[in-house]
Short mmCIF file of C-alpha atoms in Angstrom, two decimals:
data_model
loop_
_atom_site.label_atom_id
_atom_site.label_comp_id
_atom_site.label_asym_id
_atom_site.label_seq_id
_atom_site.Cartn_x
_atom_site.Cartn_y
_atom_site.Cartn_z
CA MET S 417 0.00 0.00 0.00
CA LYS S 418 2.87 2.39 0.79
CA LYS S 419 4.42 1.68 -2.60
CA ILE S 420 1.11 2.28 -4.37
CA LEU S 421 0.57 5.55 -2.53
CA LEU S 422 4.15 6.64 -3.30
CA TYR S 423 3.65 5.93 -6.99
CA LEU S 424 0.29 7.74 -7.11
CA PHE S 425 1.77 10.75 -5.37
CA THR S 426 4.74 10.76 -7.74
CA PHE S 427 2.36 10.53 -10.69
CA LEU S 428 0.26 13.42 -9.37
CA LEU S 429 3.29 15.69 -9.07
CA VAL S 430 4.54 14.85 -12.55
CA PHE S 431 1.03 15.15 -13.99
CA ILE S 432 0.42 18.62 -12.53
CA GLU S 433 3.60 19.92 -14.14
CA SER S 434 2.96 18.05 -17.39
CA VAL S 435 -0.64 19.16 -17.85
CA SER S 436 0.20 22.79 -17.10
CA ASP S 437 3.02 22.75 -19.68
CA TRP S 438 0.78 21.01 -22.23
CA ALA S 439 -2.13 23.44 -21.75
CA ASP S 440 0.23 26.41 -21.99
CA SER S 441 1.79 25.17 -25.24
CA TYR S 442 -1.51 23.98 -26.74
CA PHE S 443 -3.90 26.78 -25.78
CA GLY S 444 -1.57 29.69 -25.08
CA ASP S 445 -2.34 32.19 -22.33
CA VAL S 446 -5.27 30.46 -20.65
CA ASN S 447 -6.37 32.18 -17.45
CA PHE S 448 -7.79 30.58 -14.34
CA SER S 449 -11.34 31.79 -15.07
CA GLU S 450 -11.44 29.72 -18.24
CA ILE S 451 -9.95 26.67 -16.53
CA LEU S 452 -12.56 26.93 -13.80
CA PHE S 453 -15.31 27.20 -16.40
CA GLN S 454 -14.08 24.28 -18.52
CA LEU S 455 -13.69 22.05 -15.45
CA ARG S 456 -17.41 22.54 -14.82
CA SER S 457 -18.50 21.96 -18.40
CA PRO S 458 -19.07 18.54 -20.05
CA LEU S 459 -15.87 17.01 -21.45
CA ALA S 460 -17.72 14.56 -23.71
CA ALA S 461 -18.26 17.27 -26.33
CA THR S 462 -14.56 18.12 -26.60
CA GLU S 463 -13.02 17.65 -30.05
CA SER S 464 -11.19 14.30 -30.26
CA SER S 465 -7.84 15.75 -31.36
CA VAL S 466 -7.71 17.82 -28.16
CA MET S 467 -8.28 14.72 -26.03
CA ASN S 468 -5.74 12.76 -28.11
CA ALA S 469 -3.15 15.50 -27.68
CA PHE S 470 -3.84 15.56 -23.94
CA PHE S 471 -3.34 11.78 -23.71
CA LEU S 472 -0.20 11.64 -25.85
CA LYS S 473 1.54 14.79 -24.59
CA SER S 474 0.44 14.94 -20.96
CA LEU S 475 -1.20 11.86 -19.47
CA LEU S 476 0.93 9.13 -21.11
CA PRO S 477 4.29 10.90 -20.48
CA SER S 478 3.23 11.43 -16.85
CA ILE S 479 2.57 7.72 -16.41
CA ILE S 480 5.90 6.73 -18.00
CA ILE S 481 8.00 9.30 -16.12
CA SER S 482 6.32 8.36 -12.83
CA LEU S 483 7.10 4.67 -13.41
CA ILE S 484 10.75 5.49 -14.14
CA VAL S 485 11.07 7.67 -11.02
CA PHE S 486 9.30 5.05 -8.89
CA PHE S 487 11.59 2.31 -10.28
CA LEU S 488 14.70 4.35 -9.44
CA PHE S 489 13.46 4.97 -5.90
CA SER S 490 12.81 1.23 -5.50
CA LEU S 491 16.35 0.39 -6.65
CA LEU S 492 17.83 2.86 -4.18
CA PHE S 493 15.91 1.37 -1.27
CA LYS S 494 16.72 -2.16 -2.37
CA TYR S 495 20.49 -1.83 -2.61
CA ILE S 496 21.33 0.76 0.01
CA LYS S 497 22.52 -0.46 3.39
CA ASP S 498 19.88 -0.78 6.12
CA ASP S 499 21.55 1.78 8.41
CA ASN S 500 21.33 4.41 5.62
CA LYS S 501 17.72 3.75 4.66
CA ARG S 502 16.37 6.03 7.39
CA ILE S 503 18.48 8.93 6.08
CA LEU S 504 17.39 8.19 2.50
CA LYS S 505 13.73 8.19 3.51
CA ILE S 506 14.12 11.59 5.14
CA VAL S 507 15.90 12.94 2.03
CA VAL S 508 13.16 11.55 -0.23
CA ILE S 509 10.38 12.99 1.95
CA VAL S 510 12.03 16.43 2.05
CA PHE S 511 12.56 16.31 -1.72
CA ILE S 512 8.94 15.38 -2.34
CA ILE S 513 7.63 18.14 -0.05
CA VAL S 514 9.86 20.81 -1.63
CA PHE S 515 9.10 19.63 -5.16
CA SER S 516 5.37 19.45 -4.37
CA ILE S 517 5.27 23.05 -3.20
CA PHE S 518 7.29 24.25 -6.19
CA ASP S 519 5.23 22.16 -8.61
CA VAL S 520 1.83 23.35 -7.41
CA VAL S 521 2.88 27.00 -7.10
CA HIS S 522 4.46 26.94 -10.56
CA ALA S 523 1.34 25.42 -12.16
CA LEU S 524 -1.04 27.81 -10.39
CA ASN S 525 1.10 30.81 -11.25
CA LYS S 526 1.20 29.78 -14.91
CA PHE S 527 -2.59 30.09 -15.06
CA ASP S 528 -2.74 33.33 -13.06
CA PHE S 529 -4.42 31.67 -10.06
CA PHE S 530 -2.92 34.10 -7.57
CA LYS S 531 -3.85 37.05 -9.77
CA TYR S 532 -7.36 35.62 -10.04
CA VAL S 533 -7.69 35.34 -6.25
CA SER S 534 -6.32 38.85 -5.79
CA LEU S 535 -8.80 40.31 -8.29
CA GLN S 536 -11.70 38.30 -6.89
CA THR S 537 -11.02 39.57 -3.38
CA THR S 538 -10.89 43.19 -4.55
CA LYS S 539 -14.36 44.70 -4.42
CA SER S 540 -15.48 47.00 -7.21
CA SER S 541 -18.71 48.84 -7.96
CA TYR S 542 -17.67 49.53 -11.56
CA ILE S 543 -20.16 47.15 -13.18
CA GLU S 544 -22.99 48.34 -10.94
CA ASN S 545 -22.21 52.00 -11.66
CA ASN S 546 -22.03 51.54 -15.43
CA TYR S 547 -24.50 48.77 -16.24
CA VAL S 548 -27.55 49.83 -18.27
CA ASP S 549 -30.43 47.38 -17.81
CA PRO S 550 -32.10 46.84 -21.22
CA SER S 551 -35.44 46.34 -19.47
CA LYS S 552 -35.29 49.86 -18.05
CA VAL S 553 -34.59 51.90 -21.20
CA SER S 554 -36.63 52.49 -24.33
CA ILE S 555 -35.71 50.18 -27.22
CA LYS S 556 -37.78 51.08 -30.28
CA PHE S 557 -37.77 49.03 -33.48
CA PRO S 558 -38.47 50.64 -36.87
CA GLU S 559 -41.77 50.01 -38.61
CA LYS S 560 -39.98 47.90 -41.23
CA LYS S 561 -37.77 45.57 -39.23
CA LYS S 562 -34.46 44.22 -40.52
CA ASN S 563 -33.51 40.54 -40.30
CA LEU S 564 -30.21 39.64 -38.67
CA ILE S 565 -27.50 37.15 -39.65
CA TYR S 566 -24.72 37.16 -37.05
CA ILE S 567 -21.60 35.07 -37.70
CA TYR S 568 -19.19 34.33 -34.85
CA VAL S 569 -15.91 33.36 -36.47
CA GLU S 570 -13.73 31.30 -34.15
CA SER S 571 -10.58 33.14 -33.00
CA TYR S 572 -10.82 35.69 -35.83
CA GLU S 573 -8.65 38.76 -35.53
CA ALA S 574 -8.22 41.95 -37.49
CA SER S 575 -4.56 41.26 -36.71
CA TYR S 576 -4.61 38.73 -39.58
CA PHE S 577 -4.58 41.61 -42.07
CA SER S 578 -1.19 42.62 -43.44
CA LYS S 579 0.66 45.46 -41.71
CA GLU S 580 -0.12 47.91 -44.50
CA LEU S 581 -3.86 47.29 -43.99
CA GLY S 582 -3.78 47.60 -40.18
CA GLY S 583 -2.91 44.06 -39.11
CA VAL S 584 0.40 42.65 -37.93
CA LYS S 585 1.16 39.89 -40.47
CA GLU S 586 3.49 40.17 -43.45
CA ASP S 587 0.93 38.46 -45.69
CA ASN S 588 -2.73 39.44 -45.86
CA LEU S 589 -4.44 36.32 -44.50
CA LEU S 590 -7.85 37.99 -44.91
CA GLU S 591 -7.39 38.81 -48.59
CA PRO S 592 -10.66 37.04 -49.63
CA ILE S 593 -12.71 39.45 -47.46
CA THR S 594 -10.54 42.55 -47.79
CA GLN S 595 -12.74 44.18 -50.42
CA LEU S 596 -15.85 43.16 -48.50
CA THR S 597 -14.41 44.87 -45.41
CA ARG S 598 -13.48 47.96 -47.40
CA ASN S 599 -16.98 48.30 -48.87
CA ASN S 600 -18.83 47.99 -45.56
CA ILE S 601 -18.53 49.14 -41.93
CA ASN S 602 -15.55 47.94 -39.91
CA PHE S 603 -15.18 49.52 -36.47
CA SER S 604 -11.45 49.95 -36.00
CA ASN S 605 -8.96 50.97 -33.35
CA SER S 606 -6.99 52.87 -36.01
CA ASP S 607 -7.50 54.68 -39.31
CA LYS S 608 -6.93 51.34 -41.08
CA PHE S 609 -8.70 48.00 -40.61
CA GLY S 610 -8.96 47.00 -36.96
CA GLY S 611 -11.27 45.84 -34.23
CA ALA S 612 -12.14 45.36 -30.57
CA ARG S 613 -9.76 45.02 -27.64
CA ASP S 614 -9.32 41.73 -25.82
CA VAL S 615 -10.91 42.04 -22.35
CA SER S 616 -10.84 39.81 -19.27
CA GLU S 617 -13.73 37.38 -18.77
CA THR S 618 -14.73 37.62 -22.45
CA ASN S 619 -11.87 35.72 -24.07
CA TRP S 620 -13.13 32.18 -24.60
CA THR S 621 -16.08 31.23 -26.77
CA THR S 622 -18.92 31.02 -24.24
CA ALA S 623 -17.69 34.16 -22.49
CA ALA S 624 -17.31 35.92 -25.84
CA MET S 625 -20.86 35.00 -26.85
CA THR S 626 -22.10 36.25 -23.47
CA ALA S 627 -20.27 39.55 -23.93
CA GLN S 628 -21.56 40.18 -27.44
CA SER S 629 -25.15 39.16 -26.74
CA THR S 630 -25.62 40.72 -23.28
CA GLY S 631 -22.96 43.42 -22.90
CA LEU S 632 -21.61 41.61 -19.82
CA PRO S 633 -18.50 39.56 -19.06
CA LEU S 634 -18.86 35.95 -17.91
CA LYS S 635 -17.57 36.01 -14.35
CA LEU S 636 -17.23 32.88 -12.22
CA ARG S 637 -16.38 32.39 -8.57
CA LEU S 638 -14.80 29.43 -6.78
CA ASP S 639 -17.79 29.27 -4.41
CA ASN S 640 -20.48 30.08 -6.98
CA SER S 641 -22.20 27.32 -8.94
CA ASP S 642 -24.78 29.56 -10.62
CA MET S 643 -23.92 30.39 -14.22
CA LEU S 644 -25.61 31.80 -17.27
CA GLU S 645 -28.97 32.31 -15.63
CA GLU S 646 -30.54 35.76 -15.57
CA TYR S 647 -29.79 38.62 -17.95
CA THR S 648 -31.37 40.38 -20.90
CA SER S 649 -29.79 39.48 -24.23
CA ILE S 650 -30.19 40.44 -27.86
CA GLY S 651 -32.01 37.12 -28.32
CA ASP S 652 -34.55 38.11 -25.68
CA ILE S 653 -35.08 41.55 -27.20
CA LEU S 654 -35.52 40.19 -30.72
CA HIS S 655 -37.83 37.39 -29.54
CA ASP S 656 -40.01 39.92 -27.69
CA ASN S 657 -40.27 41.89 -30.93
CA GLY S 658 -41.52 39.01 -33.04
CA TYR S 659 -38.27 37.53 -34.33
CA TYR S 660 -37.64 33.81 -34.78
CA ASN S 661 -34.23 33.02 -33.25
CA GLU S 662 -32.03 30.21 -34.56
CA PHE S 663 -28.42 29.31 -33.80
CA ILE S 664 -26.28 26.98 -35.96
CA MET S 665 -22.95 25.42 -34.95
CA GLY S 666 -21.09 22.38 -36.24
CA SER S 667 -20.05 21.25 -32.77
CA ASP S 668 -21.91 19.88 -29.75
CA ALA S 669 -23.80 22.78 -28.12
CA SER S 670 -23.24 21.32 -24.65
CA PHE S 671 -19.51 22.06 -24.89
CA GLY S 672 -18.81 25.07 -22.67
CA TYR S 673 -22.51 25.23 -21.69
CA ARG S 674 -23.34 27.06 -24.90
CA ASP S 675 -26.70 25.28 -24.94
CA LEU S 676 -27.60 26.78 -21.54
CA LEU S 677 -26.54 30.23 -22.71
CA LEU S 678 -28.69 30.04 -25.85
CA GLU S 679 -31.70 28.53 -24.10
CA GLY S 680 -31.54 31.44 -21.65
CA GLU S 681 -31.51 33.84 -24.59
CA ALA S 682 -34.86 32.70 -26.00
CA TYR S 683 -33.54 30.77 -29.02
CA ASP S 684 -36.34 28.88 -30.74
CA LYS S 685 -33.96 26.44 -32.40
CA ILE S 686 -30.39 25.34 -31.65
CA LEU S 687 -29.03 23.38 -34.62
CA ASP S 688 -25.81 21.77 -33.41
CA TYR S 689 -23.90 18.64 -34.45
CA ASN S 690 -26.34 16.27 -32.74
CA GLU S 691 -29.40 18.02 -34.14
CA MET S 692 -27.86 17.94 -37.62
CA ILE S 693 -27.78 14.15 -37.33
CA ASP S 694 -31.38 14.04 -36.11
CA MET S 695 -32.50 16.24 -39.01
CA LYS S 696 -30.63 14.01 -41.51
CA TYR S 697 -28.33 16.80 -42.62
CA ILE S 698 -25.42 14.42 -41.94
CA PRO S 699 -25.13 10.64 -41.40
CA ALA S 700 -25.09 9.34 -37.81
CA ASP S 701 -21.41 8.35 -38.10
CA TYR S 702 -20.27 11.68 -39.61
CA LYS S 703 -17.51 13.41 -37.63
CA GLU S 704 -15.14 16.00 -39.02
CA TRP S 705 -13.03 18.25 -36.75
CA TRP S 706 -15.40 19.36 -33.92
CA GLY S 707 -18.30 17.62 -35.66
CA VAL S 708 -19.15 19.37 -38.93
CA GLU S 709 -16.66 21.50 -40.84
CA ASP S 710 -17.53 25.10 -41.68
CA ARG S 711 -18.12 24.61 -45.42
CA LYS S 712 -20.88 22.12 -44.66
CA VAL S 713 -22.22 24.36 -41.84
CA PHE S 714 -22.66 27.20 -44.34
CA GLU S 715 -24.43 24.84 -46.74
CA ILE S 716 -26.80 23.78 -43.94
CA ALA S 717 -27.32 27.47 -43.08
CA LYS S 718 -28.44 28.08 -46.67
CA SER S 719 -31.08 25.36 -46.33
CA GLU S 720 -32.24 26.75 -43.01
CA LEU S 721 -32.47 30.26 -44.46
CA GLU S 722 -34.94 29.05 -47.07
CA LYS S 723 -37.31 28.22 -44.20
CA LEU S 724 -36.41 31.29 -42.13
CA SER S 725 -37.11 33.63 -45.04
CA GLU S 726 -40.77 32.65 -44.75
CA LYS S 727 -40.90 34.10 -41.22
CA ASP S 728 -41.91 37.70 -40.63
CA ASN S 729 -38.45 38.39 -39.21
CA PHE S 730 -35.55 36.14 -38.27
CA ASN S 731 -32.32 36.21 -36.33
CA LEU S 732 -29.87 33.54 -37.52
CA GLN S 733 -26.57 33.21 -35.69
CA ILE S 734 -23.74 30.95 -36.83
CA LEU S 735 -20.62 29.81 -34.96
CA THR S 736 -17.67 28.53 -37.03
CA SER S 737 -14.91 26.25 -35.74
CA ASN S 738 -12.27 25.70 -38.47
CA THR S 739 -9.85 28.26 -36.98
CA HIS S 740 -9.93 26.77 -33.50
CA VAL S 741 -6.60 25.81 -31.95
CA GLN S 742 -4.48 23.78 -32.39
CA ASP S 743 -3.46 24.65 -36.00
CA GLY S 744 -7.06 24.80 -37.22
CA TYR S 745 -8.85 22.60 -39.73
CA LEU S 746 -8.01 22.74 -43.42
CA ASP S 747 -10.86 21.84 -45.73
CA LYS S 748 -9.96 19.60 -48.66
CA SER S 749 -11.16 22.33 -51.02
CA CYS S 750 -8.81 24.94 -49.54
CA SER S 751 -5.67 26.24 -51.18
CA THR S 752 -2.34 26.08 -49.37
CA LYS S 753 -0.81 29.49 -50.06
CA PHE S 754 1.20 29.57 -46.85
CA GLU S 755 3.75 27.33 -45.16
CA ASP S 756 1.82 26.69 -41.95
CA LYS S 757 -1.56 25.02 -41.57
CA TYR S 758 -3.08 27.69 -39.30
CA SER S 759 -2.48 30.51 -41.81
CA ASN S 760 -4.07 28.41 -44.53
CA SER S 761 -7.05 27.69 -42.28
CA ILE S 762 -7.52 31.42 -41.57
CA TYR S 763 -7.31 32.23 -45.30
CA CYS S 764 -9.72 29.41 -46.18
CA THR S 765 -12.27 30.61 -43.62
CA ALA S 766 -12.15 34.08 -45.18
CA THR S 767 -12.80 32.45 -48.56
CA GLU S 768 -15.80 30.51 -47.23
CA ILE S 769 -17.25 33.60 -45.56
CA ASN S 770 -16.95 35.60 -48.78
CA GLU S 771 -18.61 32.80 -50.76
CA PHE S 772 -21.48 32.71 -48.25
CA ILE S 773 -21.98 36.49 -48.50
CA GLU S 774 -21.93 36.30 -52.31
CA TRP S 775 -24.63 33.63 -52.12
CA LEU S 776 -26.71 35.79 -49.75
CA LYS S 777 -26.60 38.61 -52.31
CA THR S 778 -28.60 36.41 -54.68
CA THR S 779 -31.49 35.96 -52.21
CA ASP S 780 -34.69 38.01 -52.07
CA TYR S 781 -34.15 38.90 -48.40
CA TYR S 782 -30.54 40.11 -48.65
CA ASP S 783 -31.38 43.83 -48.79
CA ASP S 784 -33.62 43.48 -45.73
CA THR S 785 -30.97 41.70 -43.67
CA VAL S 786 -28.18 43.14 -41.55
CA ILE S 787 -25.16 40.85 -41.58
CA VAL S 788 -22.59 40.98 -38.78
CA ILE S 789 -19.31 39.08 -39.03
CA THR S 790 -17.17 39.06 -35.91
CA GLY S 791 -14.45 37.13 -34.19
CA ASP S 792 -15.44 35.68 -30.84
CA HIS S 793 -12.06 36.34 -29.18
CA ILE S 794 -8.38 36.54 -30.11
CA THR S 795 -6.72 33.25 -30.96
CA MET S 796 -5.17 31.04 -28.29
CA GLN S 797 -2.69 29.64 -30.82
CA ASN S 798 0.57 29.89 -28.91
CA ASN S 799 3.49 31.70 -30.59
CA TYR S 800 1.46 32.65 -33.67
CA PHE S 801 2.09 36.31 -32.85
CA GLU S 802 4.96 38.18 -31.28
CA GLU S 803 4.35 39.41 -27.71
CA LYS S 804 4.68 43.02 -28.82
CA ASP S 805 1.92 42.71 -31.43
CA SER S 806 -1.18 44.83 -30.86
CA ARG S 807 -4.07 42.48 -31.52
CA THR S 808 -7.77 43.16 -32.03
CA ILE S 809 -10.92 41.16 -32.79
CA TYR S 810 -12.38 41.40 -36.30
CA ASN S 811 -15.84 42.88 -37.00
CA LEU S 812 -17.86 43.83 -40.06
CA PHE S 813 -21.38 45.24 -40.51
CA ILE S 814 -23.10 44.75 -43.89
CA ASN S 815 -26.37 46.33 -45.09
CA THR S 816 -26.45 48.92 -42.35
CA LYS S 817 -26.39 52.70 -42.02
CA SER S 818 -23.32 54.82 -42.64
CA THR S 819 -21.26 56.37 -39.86
CA PHE S 820 -18.42 58.81 -39.28
CA TYR S 821 -17.48 57.10 -36.01
CA ASN S 822 -15.93 53.81 -37.11
CA THR S 823 -12.20 54.66 -37.01
CA ASN S 824 -9.78 55.31 -34.13
CA ARG S 825 -12.17 53.77 -31.60
CA ASP S 826 -11.22 51.99 -28.38
CA PHE S 827 -13.86 49.40 -27.56
CA SER S 828 -14.57 45.81 -26.51
CA THR S 829 -16.85 43.08 -27.84
CA MET S 830 -19.41 44.08 -25.18
CA ASP S 831 -20.09 47.14 -27.36
CA MET S 832 -21.37 44.78 -30.07
CA PHE S 833 -24.63 44.28 -28.13
CA PRO S 834 -26.16 47.78 -28.62
CA THR S 835 -24.21 48.36 -31.86
CA THR S 836 -25.86 45.36 -33.53
CA LEU S 837 -29.34 46.58 -32.62
CA SER S 838 -28.45 50.07 -33.82
CA ALA S 839 -27.23 48.57 -37.11
CA MET S 840 -30.81 47.26 -37.50
CA ASN S 841 -32.12 50.84 -37.10
CA VAL S 842 -33.31 50.18 -33.54
CA LYS S 843 -33.45 53.35 -31.42
CA ILE S 844 -31.83 52.88 -28.00
CA GLU S 845 -32.46 55.44 -25.28
CA GLY S 846 -29.06 56.74 -24.16
CA ASP S 847 -27.17 54.68 -26.78
CA ARG S 848 -26.02 52.15 -24.19
CA LEU S 849 -27.01 48.61 -23.12
CA GLY S 850 -25.27 46.41 -20.56
CA LEU S 851 -21.70 47.68 -20.41
CA GLY S 852 -21.77 48.34 -24.15
CA THR S 853 -22.08 51.54 -26.16
CA ASP S 854 -23.62 51.94 -29.61
CA LEU S 855 -20.57 52.60 -31.76
CA PHE S 856 -22.72 54.16 -34.49
CA SER S 857 -23.74 56.91 -32.06
CA GLY S 858 -20.24 58.31 -31.63
CA ARG S 859 -20.73 58.30 -27.87
CA GLU S 860 -17.66 57.37 -25.80
CA THR S 861 -17.32 53.71 -24.90
CA LEU S 862 -16.42 52.86 -21.30
CA ILE S 863 -12.88 52.06 -22.44
CA GLU S 864 -12.60 55.45 -24.14
CA LYS S 865 -14.00 57.17 -21.04
CA ASP S 866 -12.10 55.32 -18.31
CA GLY S 867 -9.13 53.78 -20.09
CA TYR S 868 -8.47 50.17 -21.06
CA ASP S 869 -6.55 49.17 -17.91
CA LYS S 870 -9.27 50.30 -15.49
CA PHE S 871 -12.02 48.72 -17.57
CA ASN S 872 -10.13 45.45 -18.02
CA VAL S 873 -9.30 45.01 -14.34
CA SER S 874 -12.83 45.94 -13.30
CA MET S 875 -14.20 43.00 -15.31
CA SER S 876 -12.28 40.62 -13.02
CA ASN S 877 -12.83 42.38 -9.69
CA TYR S 878 -15.45 41.11 -7.27
CA SER S 879 -18.85 42.63 -8.04
CA LYS S 880 -21.66 41.91 -5.57
CA PHE S 881 -24.10 43.51 -8.01
CA TYR S 882 -23.03 41.16 -10.82
CA TYR S 883 -23.32 37.95 -8.80
CA GLU S 884 -26.68 38.92 -7.34
CA LYS S 885 -28.02 39.86 -10.81
CA MET S 886 -26.78 36.63 -12.38
CA ARG S 887 -28.50 34.37 -9.82
#
């Protein structure tokens, strides 16, 4: 029993170090909030390559290294003289204690655990002082309502543009949608192409969707099991104004509790990987990448739009997955212009988006539909950018009103909430909803008013108002 316990303890120490190194190399700068969230969410829906990478690069090496270390310890105890065994045991125990402390502290520090605790124990009234409850302001739709197609593009950044266009890459990875971006409304942080700032508690998919649909971050606490429960979202507002809400994704909606988020936002239909099988869009044994690759998702969206176009008004939202880490998915139809797979995946996604928009232009409802294309968050692909690079999240508004306020803006994805409604010619009293500001209005965003650092930290600070409102 002592030997078994020694081995298990050795394995645990090696595993903690191994899994933290693997997660850091695979997902990049993952913070403790996201880890806490993912630990609570169902693992069954995780893409198989992620689980395979975890097994091959973390779990299996931990088992092998632990066996080697345990074998060496056993040899030492077997061949050392009896009168020295007591000293060896003390040395081993001291080593294990010291290594345990170092190992745990190192792993926790890598994922900003201590920063997380510090921020969570710092009280702030920032959210309470700046939150605009959508149920308490006038939101007036025009007599002729616009439909909405909202496309969340996984890990899509304006940073993928070439440097001359406002990005940070040598090559223009977004070349297929460059003209589309030029001809429509892109809210930018500069006088070139750009986008939204990365903000705490909004930088993984479920948190990003929460931010863009409710104007709120997704904040979790170690002692709080309530998540994604009470708030007013764009889905709620559109549903209350006669819209049919549908969400399409090629992955399992239960991953990251996205199904709970969408059900809370009054979605009439959630068409995910499992539902696509039930509706015979794909065979029961079909599995590509996270479930269904983006090209097929867009084809399914076209079929769904034929039905939706018969509704008085519709809100169709789509979540892509091809540009998810690690290295993305490269469709067989895609060209390979670049040396690395991830760049080709980014370029291919831009191609597929442009093709989808070109198809939409041929439909009878195109002119009556506002189309929003946006990244959910910046990519977690480790070492794809230099540390010094200034990175922003891509956005584009098609078939909307003109504006003089779309350049040199400092904003977050939470501003997408009122801005999307405004793009549909909805009048919002005070031009603000949640923590977001209507970018079309020209009114200062909270980041422009208070500065990025204050806003960013305030999203992670303890907010009694937030936790009480979200229960």
